[in-house]
XYZ file of C-alpha atoms in Angstrom:
714
model
C -55.547 209.513 35.274
C -51.926 210.307 36.170
C -51.130 210.446 39.877
C -48.815 213.280 40.887
C -46.502 211.248 43.103
C -42.770 211.274 42.496
C -41.483 207.709 42.646
C -38.201 208.716 44.260
C -40.017 210.481 47.100
C -42.422 207.562 47.336
C -39.463 205.188 47.663
C -37.955 207.301 50.453
C -41.207 207.362 52.381
C -42.071 203.711 52.005
C -38.722 201.980 52.421
C -38.387 203.611 55.825
C -41.337 201.564 56.982
C -39.395 198.324 56.714
C -37.995 196.720 59.853
C -38.571 198.762 62.969
C -39.573 202.069 61.387
C -43.204 201.617 60.414
C -44.918 204.878 59.520
C -48.076 205.720 61.458
C -51.258 207.165 60.014
C -54.519 208.548 61.284
C -57.045 208.192 58.501
C -60.805 208.774 58.603
C -62.845 205.740 57.629
C -64.334 207.629 54.675
C -61.063 208.840 53.171
C -60.895 208.433 49.415
C -64.209 206.567 49.008
C -64.372 204.851 45.621
C -67.050 202.515 44.299
C -65.175 199.258 43.679
C -68.326 197.169 43.339
C -68.185 194.671 40.494
C -71.019 192.567 39.050
C -71.690 189.642 41.395
C -69.508 191.069 44.147
C -70.337 192.907 47.334
C -70.091 196.657 47.780
C -67.241 198.383 49.581
C -68.779 199.736 52.782
C -65.479 201.277 53.867
C -62.131 200.899 52.162
C -61.347 198.081 54.601
C -64.614 196.179 54.338
C -66.544 194.528 51.499
C -69.846 192.818 52.331
C -71.463 190.399 49.898
C -75.220 189.864 49.574
C -74.877 186.457 51.283
C -73.431 188.233 54.373
C -69.877 187.138 53.582
C -67.480 189.819 54.885
C -64.125 190.448 53.218
C -61.653 192.425 55.326
C -58.736 193.962 53.479
C -55.275 193.539 54.966
C -52.599 196.126 54.172
C -49.794 194.418 56.089
C -47.862 191.287 55.112
C -48.430 187.789 56.431
C -45.261 185.814 57.082
C -46.519 183.321 59.611
C -46.957 185.721 62.516
C -50.750 185.675 62.329
C -51.333 189.361 61.661
C -53.763 188.546 58.859
C -56.094 187.030 61.471
C -55.380 189.492 64.277
C -56.015 192.538 62.105
C -59.272 191.030 60.862
C -60.326 190.344 64.465
C -59.945 194.031 65.311
C -62.154 195.097 62.406
C -64.724 192.351 62.985
C -64.974 193.180 66.686
C -66.216 196.689 66.036
C -68.178 195.678 62.936
C -70.185 193.176 65.011
C -70.232 190.706 62.116
C -70.410 186.927 62.129
C -66.767 185.823 62.482
C -67.551 182.526 60.746
C -68.370 184.484 57.569
C -65.133 186.509 57.498
C -62.295 186.150 55.001
C -59.404 188.427 54.076
C -57.676 189.781 50.991
C -54.572 191.906 50.538
C -55.182 195.561 49.752
C -53.735 196.437 46.345
C -50.523 198.521 46.346
C -51.575 199.884 42.943
C -54.902 201.060 44.367
C -52.926 202.455 47.309
C -51.224 204.865 44.914
C -54.400 205.746 43.051
C -56.302 206.343 46.278
C -53.600 208.456 47.936
C -52.356 205.865 50.441
C -55.804 205.270 51.897
C -54.732 202.080 53.693
C -51.898 203.736 55.571
C -48.651 201.855 55.977
C -48.308 198.592 54.079
C -45.017 197.768 55.779
C -44.720 194.943 58.284
C -41.856 195.092 60.736
C -40.888 196.172 64.213
C -43.780 194.111 65.647
C -45.936 197.016 64.490
C -48.622 195.490 62.273
C -51.293 195.483 64.971
C -50.037 198.055 67.438
C -49.696 200.917 64.931
C -52.864 200.254 62.951
C -55.281 199.015 65.599
C -57.035 202.340 66.148
C -57.911 203.209 62.547
C -58.861 199.594 61.838
C -61.226 199.483 64.788
C -62.671 202.857 63.819
C -63.282 201.612 60.307
C -65.152 198.603 61.667
C -67.218 200.781 63.988
C -67.971 203.249 61.191
C -69.137 200.458 58.903
C -71.394 199.104 61.635
C -73.038 202.506 62.105
C -73.469 202.903 58.335
C -75.142 199.500 58.084
C -77.456 200.315 60.974
C -78.279 203.694 59.428
C -79.068 202.000 56.120
C -81.480 199.602 57.784
C -83.085 202.391 59.791
C -83.512 204.489 56.635
C -85.197 201.582 54.883
C -87.521 201.009 57.847
C -87.979 204.754 58.451
C -87.114 204.365 62.151
C -84.483 206.059 64.386
C -81.057 204.456 63.968
C -80.434 204.940 67.698
C -83.221 202.446 68.404
C -81.634 199.729 66.265
C -79.048 197.194 67.419
C -76.419 195.179 65.537
C -74.826 191.884 66.508
C -73.436 188.867 64.675
C -74.151 190.421 61.285
C -77.844 191.050 62.021
C -79.589 194.413 62.594
C -82.745 194.476 64.731
C -85.517 196.926 65.541
C -88.153 195.343 67.718
C -89.327 192.241 65.834
C -87.909 193.514 62.571
C -84.506 192.280 61.461
C -82.249 192.222 58.437
C -78.726 191.159 57.625
C -75.639 193.120 56.718
C -75.626 191.653 53.208
C -79.091 192.986 52.458
C -78.311 196.599 53.371
C -74.618 196.779 52.404
C -75.275 198.399 49.006
C -77.363 201.135 50.627
C -74.791 201.607 53.407
C -71.956 201.951 50.882
C -73.578 205.114 49.506
C -73.666 206.810 52.904
C -71.056 209.116 54.357
C -69.016 207.548 57.131
C -69.559 209.088 60.580
C -66.885 211.527 61.666
C -66.608 210.075 65.145
C -67.347 206.632 66.522
C -67.133 205.096 69.961
C -64.856 202.095 70.326
C -65.501 199.167 72.640
C -63.739 198.682 75.929
C -61.479 195.624 75.819
C -63.514 193.986 78.577
C -66.467 193.848 76.172
C -64.605 192.163 73.320
C -66.101 188.948 71.927
C -63.933 188.363 68.843
C -60.731 190.253 69.649
C -58.996 188.937 72.752
C -59.912 185.348 71.893
C -57.808 182.516 70.493
C -59.751 182.154 67.261
C -58.361 179.784 64.644
C -56.063 181.524 62.196
C -57.727 182.206 58.862
C -54.730 181.095 56.796
C -54.110 177.698 58.404
C -56.759 175.524 56.632
C -55.502 176.581 53.198
C -51.877 176.048 54.245
C -52.652 172.540 55.474
C -54.037 171.788 52.015
C -51.071 173.415 50.260
C -53.239 176.019 48.541
C -51.543 179.376 49.309
C -49.139 180.781 46.734
C -45.865 182.114 48.096
C -43.557 184.215 45.960
C -41.504 181.179 45.005
C -44.678 179.333 43.883
C -45.886 181.837 41.277
C -46.690 180.179 37.939
C -47.720 182.098 34.810
C -48.234 181.055 31.181
C -45.008 181.099 29.193
C -42.942 181.985 32.250
C -39.143 181.877 32.106
C -36.873 181.245 35.082
C -33.726 183.068 36.163
C -30.793 182.062 38.370
C -28.385 184.744 39.512
C -24.675 184.979 40.334
C -23.721 188.109 42.277
C -20.336 189.599 43.053
C -19.101 187.670 46.108
C -17.527 190.809 47.585
C -20.055 193.463 48.529
C -19.678 196.706 46.566
C -17.628 194.845 43.950
C -18.465 194.885 40.247
C -18.489 192.632 37.229
C -15.192 192.534 35.393
C -15.580 190.077 32.537
C -17.560 186.917 31.888
C -17.100 183.972 29.548
C -20.603 182.615 28.971
C -19.855 180.442 25.943
C -20.475 177.135 27.742
C -23.606 178.382 29.487
C -25.179 179.544 26.229
C -24.896 176.057 24.747
C -26.819 174.365 27.533
C -30.308 173.042 26.968
C -33.192 175.391 27.696
C -31.089 178.561 28.062
C -32.910 181.573 26.604
C -30.460 184.336 27.408
C -27.840 185.749 29.743
C -28.216 189.125 31.432
C -25.134 191.047 32.568
C -25.476 193.961 34.952
C -23.080 196.009 37.056
C -22.772 193.530 39.933
C -24.466 190.323 38.757
C -24.961 187.903 35.908
C -28.256 186.036 35.450
C -29.047 183.034 33.285
C -32.609 182.795 31.989
C -33.950 179.406 30.917
C -37.132 177.379 30.581
C -36.660 175.909 34.079
C -34.843 177.118 37.170
C -32.773 173.954 37.439
C -31.468 174.457 33.907
C -30.818 178.141 34.575
C -28.908 177.296 37.748
C -26.868 174.556 36.077
C -25.911 176.965 33.294
C -25.037 179.653 35.831
C -22.474 177.293 37.315
C -20.741 177.146 33.935
C -20.158 180.904 33.826
C -16.514 181.917 34.087
C -16.584 185.299 35.791
C -13.834 187.717 36.744
C -14.947 190.134 39.453
C -13.555 193.539 40.316
C -13.625 193.248 44.115
C -12.451 196.813 44.673
C -10.916 197.955 47.941
C -12.700 195.414 50.120
C -11.169 192.253 48.692
C -8.884 191.901 51.736
C -11.520 192.535 54.422
C -11.977 189.843 57.064
C -13.703 189.210 60.369
C -10.420 190.089 62.046
C -10.088 193.494 60.353
C -13.741 194.263 61.107
C -13.355 193.394 64.800
C -10.174 195.462 64.906
C -12.119 198.488 63.670
C -14.714 197.885 66.400
C -12.055 197.635 69.081
C -10.518 200.889 67.882
C -13.961 202.450 68.135
C -14.363 201.435 71.762
C -11.467 203.699 72.716
C -12.153 206.552 70.298
C -12.465 210.028 71.817
C -15.127 211.335 69.452
C -17.887 208.785 69.985
C -21.482 209.995 69.981
C -23.233 210.076 73.356
C -26.563 208.255 73.414
C -27.215 208.659 77.158
C -25.557 210.615 79.920
C -27.378 210.538 83.244
C -25.618 211.697 86.376
C -21.839 211.265 86.408
C -20.945 207.705 85.454
C -17.167 208.271 85.361
C -17.128 210.072 88.690
C -19.290 207.403 90.318
C -16.917 204.710 89.072
C -14.002 206.415 90.776
C -15.752 206.474 94.148
C -17.383 203.027 93.876
C -16.487 200.308 96.370
C -16.107 197.782 93.563
C -15.779 198.205 89.793
C -16.154 195.399 87.271
C -15.768 195.430 83.505
C -16.114 193.145 80.498
C -16.193 193.135 76.716
C -18.774 191.291 74.640
C -19.135 190.701 70.910
C -21.422 188.981 68.414
C -21.149 188.222 64.672
C -23.050 189.011 61.499
C -26.132 186.828 61.070
C -28.266 186.204 57.989
C -32.028 185.813 58.164
C -31.924 182.321 56.641
C -35.572 182.387 55.605
C -36.925 179.083 54.305
C -38.063 180.813 51.128
C -35.051 182.406 49.390
C -35.368 185.822 47.766
C -37.601 185.723 44.717
C -39.326 188.101 42.318
C -41.428 187.543 39.219
C -41.664 190.494 36.806
C -43.654 190.842 33.587
C -43.467 193.778 31.185
C -46.840 193.374 29.510
C -47.786 194.516 26.033
C -50.283 197.002 27.502
C -47.395 199.025 29.001
C -47.876 197.870 32.578
C -45.343 196.143 34.779
C -46.692 193.292 36.896
C -44.635 192.079 39.864
C -45.216 189.097 42.157
C -43.032 188.920 45.243
C -42.840 188.002 48.896
C -42.355 191.347 50.608
C -42.674 192.948 54.010
C -43.084 196.313 52.325
C -45.321 196.276 49.256
C -45.008 200.022 48.678
C -41.213 199.914 48.739
C -41.305 196.971 46.338
C -43.580 198.959 44.045
C -41.399 202.056 44.215
C -38.268 199.994 43.526
C -39.934 198.327 40.526
C -41.116 201.655 39.098
C -37.736 203.293 39.650
C -35.895 200.408 38.002
C -38.286 200.169 35.063
C -38.527 203.929 34.580
C -42.321 203.883 34.503
C -44.956 205.782 36.528
C -46.086 204.214 39.787
C -49.636 203.793 38.539
C -48.314 201.564 35.745
C -46.928 199.067 38.267
C -48.925 196.436 40.121
C -47.279 194.486 42.924
C -49.064 191.247 43.732
C -48.180 190.642 47.357
C -47.727 186.955 48.193
C -47.498 185.112 51.479
C -43.941 185.070 52.822
C -41.925 181.961 53.550
C -40.186 183.830 56.347
C -39.208 187.465 56.631
C -37.562 188.382 59.944
C -36.773 191.832 58.519
C -34.972 190.641 55.371
C -37.914 191.320 53.091
C -38.422 194.796 54.501
C -35.598 195.974 52.222
C -36.611 194.710 48.751
C -34.312 197.014 46.800
C -32.008 194.216 45.678
C -34.080 191.211 44.636
C -37.002 193.229 43.248
C -34.625 195.489 41.324
C -32.813 192.472 39.904
C -36.071 190.772 38.920
C -37.206 193.846 37.008
C -33.811 194.379 35.333
C -33.764 190.786 34.100
C -37.378 190.863 32.877
C -36.625 194.042 30.882
C -34.636 191.873 28.485
C -37.640 189.605 27.893
C -40.511 192.069 27.411
C -43.833 190.335 26.936
C -42.836 187.287 28.984
C -42.979 186.812 32.758
C -39.600 185.982 34.295
C -39.225 184.521 37.790
C -35.934 185.105 39.577
C -35.085 182.741 42.436
C -31.888 183.077 44.417
C -30.090 179.837 45.226
C -29.593 179.099 48.917
C -25.932 180.042 48.527
C -26.777 183.407 46.990
C -29.342 183.980 49.734
C -26.893 183.223 52.545
C -24.006 185.184 51.074
C -25.865 188.282 49.841
C -28.133 189.388 52.654
C -28.686 192.486 54.726
C -27.111 191.018 57.834
C -27.682 191.602 61.495
C -24.770 193.872 62.387
C -21.744 192.394 64.073
C -20.840 194.428 67.155
C -18.585 194.781 70.162
C -19.329 196.449 73.478
C -17.317 197.455 76.525
C -19.252 197.411 79.798
C -18.339 198.817 83.194
C -20.286 198.809 86.464
C -19.693 200.442 89.835
C -21.087 198.953 93.076
C -21.302 200.608 96.488
C -20.381 198.913 99.776
C -23.889 197.423 100.042
C -23.748 195.819 96.609
C -25.992 198.386 94.954
C -25.314 199.317 91.341
C -24.514 203.043 91.327
C -22.996 203.414 87.853
C -23.298 201.685 84.510
C -21.259 202.549 81.448
C -21.354 201.033 77.964
C -19.643 201.804 74.681
C -20.795 199.956 71.589
C -19.079 199.805 68.209
C -20.959 198.476 65.186
C -22.246 199.372 61.717
C -25.391 201.459 61.382
C -28.509 200.023 59.776
C -29.966 203.485 59.360
C -26.836 204.807 57.640
C -27.527 202.297 54.871
C -31.325 202.272 54.705
C -32.455 205.600 56.140
C -29.596 208.023 56.846
C -31.939 210.952 57.548
C -33.110 209.119 60.706
C -29.669 209.365 62.332
C -29.665 212.101 64.973
C -26.463 213.541 66.469
C -24.483 210.553 65.255
C -26.830 208.055 66.909
C -28.557 205.148 65.210
C -31.166 204.296 67.829
C -31.303 200.666 66.660
C -27.596 200.341 67.486
C -27.849 201.605 71.080
C -31.339 200.552 72.174
C -31.483 198.512 75.395
C -28.130 200.027 76.406
C -29.154 203.671 76.145
C -32.665 203.225 77.538
C -32.164 200.735 80.370
C -35.150 200.999 82.765
C -33.163 200.378 85.925
C -32.932 203.130 88.537
C -29.171 203.384 88.340
C -28.313 207.007 89.194
C -25.304 207.295 86.889
C -25.501 205.910 83.357
C -23.648 206.625 80.150
C -23.842 205.015 76.718
C -21.518 205.932 73.831
C -21.757 204.833 70.214
C -18.893 204.307 67.776
C -20.379 203.996 64.290
C -18.108 201.759 62.245
C -19.585 201.108 58.822
C -17.957 198.617 56.500
C -18.757 196.957 53.205
C -21.033 194.213 54.574
C -24.645 195.404 54.157
C -26.628 195.399 57.381
C -30.358 195.463 57.911
C -33.241 194.817 60.237
C -32.969 191.323 61.741
C -35.711 190.048 64.025
C -35.699 192.533 66.923
C -33.063 195.002 65.616
C -30.556 195.735 68.383
C -31.324 192.345 69.917
C -27.692 191.632 70.780
C -27.686 194.554 73.208
C -30.056 192.648 75.490
C -27.437 189.885 75.556
C -24.766 192.389 76.518
C -26.743 194.290 79.151
C -28.499 191.419 80.866
C -25.461 189.140 80.983
C -23.344 191.956 82.363
C -25.991 192.737 84.997
C -25.779 189.073 85.964
C -22.049 189.589 86.404
C -22.786 192.598 88.591
C -25.281 190.622 90.692
C -22.695 187.879 91.180
C -20.046 190.445 92.141
C -22.484 191.913 94.666
C -23.332 188.496 96.076
C -27.011 189.073 95.268
C -29.724 186.885 93.757
C -30.116 187.922 90.088
C -33.894 188.406 90.358
C -33.740 190.353 93.613
C -30.822 192.410 92.264
C -32.979 193.552 89.339
C -36.163 194.053 91.357
C -34.283 196.423 93.663
C -33.639 198.650 90.615
C -37.199 198.625 89.238
C -39.809 200.947 90.703
C -43.224 199.682 91.866
C -45.633 199.964 88.960
C -42.882 199.621 86.350
C -44.109 197.074 83.809
C -40.589 195.628 83.653
C -40.989 194.814 87.329
C -44.407 193.285 86.680
C -43.134 190.806 84.082
C -40.084 189.953 86.202
C -42.290 189.121 89.175
C -44.603 187.121 86.905
C -41.809 185.051 85.383
C -40.170 184.438 88.754
C -43.469 183.057 90.033
C -44.206 180.983 86.922
C -40.709 179.458 86.912
C -40.746 178.828 90.678
C -37.481 180.787 90.862
C -37.070 180.538 94.638
C -37.175 176.717 94.573
C -34.205 174.691 93.421
C -34.571 173.052 89.977
C -33.974 169.332 89.548
C -30.425 168.004 89.872
C -28.130 169.022 87.022
C -30.405 171.823 85.813
C -29.624 175.516 86.366
C -31.577 178.722 85.837
C -30.810 182.105 84.341
C -32.945 185.218 84.130
C -33.158 188.296 81.910
C -35.456 191.315 81.502
C -35.913 193.565 78.489
C -38.546 195.805 76.982
C -38.807 196.613 73.314
C -41.135 196.946 70.332
C -43.871 198.242 72.572
C -43.877 195.321 75.029
C -42.206 194.254 78.270
C -40.650 190.822 78.712
C -38.818 188.722 81.258
C -37.514 185.204 80.806
C -36.135 182.327 82.842
C -34.191 179.562 81.086
C -33.524 176.121 82.554
C -30.306 174.646 81.214
C -27.900 171.773 81.687
C -24.338 171.506 80.374
C -22.836 168.082 79.723
C -19.465 167.468 78.094
C -19.402 171.126 77.112
C -22.740 170.940 75.266
C -25.635 173.189 76.258
C -29.129 171.720 76.464
C -31.999 174.146 77.067
C -34.810 172.208 78.741
C -37.381 174.903 79.427
C -37.986 178.561 78.757
C -40.547 180.577 80.679
C -41.511 183.935 79.162
C -43.729 186.599 80.718
C -44.880 189.354 78.385
C -46.993 192.463 78.890
C -48.192 193.899 75.594
C -50.964 196.009 77.066
C -53.652 194.227 75.062
C -53.765 190.780 73.493
C -55.794 190.312 70.312
C -55.226 186.584 69.771
C -53.639 184.806 72.769
C -52.817 181.642 70.847
C -51.014 183.586 68.118
C -49.079 185.531 70.762
C -47.949 182.314 72.424
C -46.926 180.931 69.030
C -44.792 184.012 68.387
C -43.074 183.565 71.752
C -42.367 179.914 70.990
C -41.023 180.815 67.552
C -38.793 183.476 69.052
C -37.358 180.990 71.526
C -36.393 178.478 68.853
C -35.245 181.044 66.289
C -32.959 182.819 68.731
C -31.379 179.754 70.278
C -29.560 179.600 66.959
C -27.460 182.562 68.070
C -25.557 180.201 70.367
C -23.935 178.460 67.404
C -24.674 180.493 64.246
C -22.225 182.978 62.759
C -21.220 184.535 59.485
C -17.536 185.177 59.056
C -15.796 187.307 56.450
C -12.706 186.217 54.506
C -11.247 187.901 51.434
C -14.114 190.366 51.551
C -16.832 187.744 51.236
C -19.197 185.811 53.487
C -17.793 182.329 54.093
C -20.855 180.341 55.187
C -23.071 179.306 52.291
C -25.780 176.874 53.390
C -27.256 175.070 56.366
C -24.287 172.732 56.670
C -22.117 175.599 57.934
C -24.880 177.923 59.154
C -26.951 175.424 61.162
C -30.434 176.261 62.400
C -31.817 174.808 65.654
C -33.084 171.256 65.248
C -35.935 169.455 66.996
C -33.717 167.881 69.711
C -32.515 171.371 70.633
C -36.049 172.737 71.041
C -37.037 173.362 74.667
C -40.436 173.395 76.301
C -41.710 176.974 76.172
C -44.198 178.263 78.746
C -45.710 181.664 77.989
C -47.318 183.845 80.624
C -49.443 186.629 79.128
C -49.871 189.484 81.609
C -51.563 192.283 79.611
C -51.989 195.303 81.871
C -53.966 197.425 79.383
C -53.568 201.076 78.469
C -51.101 200.601 75.617
C -50.494 198.442 72.527
C -47.311 196.400 72.297
C -46.012 193.909 69.757
C -45.378 190.171 69.861
C -43.331 189.312 66.770
C -40.015 190.385 68.308
C -40.169 191.151 72.059
C -39.984 187.442 72.905
C -36.580 187.326 71.194
C -34.859 189.787 73.501
C -34.216 187.632 76.563
C -33.473 184.257 74.969
C -29.682 184.483 74.731
C -29.018 186.303 78.037
C -31.297 184.053 80.090
C -29.680 180.937 78.599
C -26.115 182.204 79.035
C -26.791 183.326 82.592
C -28.002 179.772 83.273
C -24.837 178.451 81.610
C -22.792 180.501 84.071
C -24.809 179.092 86.963
C -24.066 175.599 85.644
C -20.364 176.004 84.811
C -19.040 179.157 86.450
C -17.915 180.272 82.977
C -19.040 183.475 81.268
C -19.805 183.419 77.556
C -19.081 186.913 76.287
C -18.532 186.132 72.622
C -20.988 184.477 70.261
C -21.212 181.871 68.950
C -20.058 179.704 71.863
C -16.562 178.587 70.956
C -16.018 174.860 70.572
C -14.752 173.411 73.840
C -15.323 176.658 75.759
C -17.633 175.010 78.283
C -15.793 171.745 78.800
C -14.656 171.095 82.358
């Protein structure tokens, strides 16, 4: 059967779900019911749930697992309403190919924006509840008793002294229509969700069993190493591959518009041969671009007269003129790569039966599938994407258009054989979709009592949406570029935020907590305002947050947990920051010392309100990961010279090491009534809380990242 879905339209719809733009769906549990029962396997009760005769429950997961624990959390939500035995639960990835054939029955398959749980929790819970009612109805039908008189718990259905198990009635239940409406549990009645259950993927990982994209092995597989144009938007000029062709194990060399790939019988041999290629590149008009020219374009943007207005409340300019004191500052931060432990990889196989099989680590299986189909020129239903576990994502694998496209293009030259493309670490570092570099100009007006009466910000940076989803830009505003500045929760009567979009040749993309750097700008500048007002930084913020505001709640919680009003031990100083984002509210206190100009972060205390918490232990782990990951911003940077990224590996793009890892205390304060994320909110306050503590320790403001060598020496 041919599915009437245009792959170009499918690509548009699905790629948007990468990063912070996950699409939301409201699907009935019975949508697109299809009998997927196979001999010896359990029946599909709903499209999310398969129950085997031995009561083993398989819960399908549409989202990606990259270490954040969503595979377990999503299963907890289903199992909670299903009332099954958690010890008999396992998971499997829903098939992207079946997703096409069944008209996107599993909703969004994208994972980003801390949205995996918060945007799918309702239809997952409803599916679990629907399956429970179907199982009960099946048992009641068999017993010829009212279903309303039956109960279900722990995978067992009871009616008086009679009982049966889910596995025994699953086949009968699978033939029933799902109920149109089901009642969901109150969170206070949860027994599986809301608990720190052990993650389902950890035992296999400890034993080294899971297969990541880079681990895929297939019979007769060839390996590819790639060399891409070092200047973005440049093209291949000429290549002398005579030496490479002579090397042992080389099977062929693929030349495309902006890359050359060597295919061999091992990746090491392919990579060694790739180093022998003599390539002339056409770098185009960006061959002279540099960090200096990029920053100059930002600075020009700060003073431009035609900037888009993202927020205009009250009269910020007028309030500045009448303020008792006005302060101002400029901040900037560099491009950053995702630096995932697993480099970009894609295995593609044009099989003799006319299908294209793809194995890849992706945050967006549908976008990967659409990219593969588009590149191969085949219908979507002829493509199967085998989604693997991810060795890190952080937003990078939400935009698979490059590495998946390359993998398919290379494999086209070797039809009938699987070909695995692996980027070298250098290619991975120097050909990413980077966190945008940016520059901001801040201005604040204080009245005679030290109250903040006006706040103005102008930010200049490239637009992620202009590259990945231009239709999402409204009135010249990329919301990821201005968030945290344009939507500050503080009760400042006069606020204005302007945006100068300055797009260059360096590709930008979603980087853990897109717009993260704006929290650095806003919260460090508010610390400057508090200091100028002679006010305590916590009290200064509390005075601008209304009672009942969840931002206020987390600030009060973190102040208490960190013992803010008591002096820390000698030589240690504290800084504070508040920021909401990705559905949650966070506040953080960092305890820091500075010795011989070197910053040591001793402790981080994070309070987070996500409304509900599905797995507390996983949420704490995400907060701890955010703390370590984002401390890297203090010393990481990508610079541009001669149009290309300079830094190439961990020797010049260093990640935080164990001695730099602080103690992280996490205070979960879920207030209920909404669903927030955990994968990114904990990132927002790391840099500002640390740098505000650095100021307390040294009296020096860090307004440019990374911290310049010697900047903090006495």
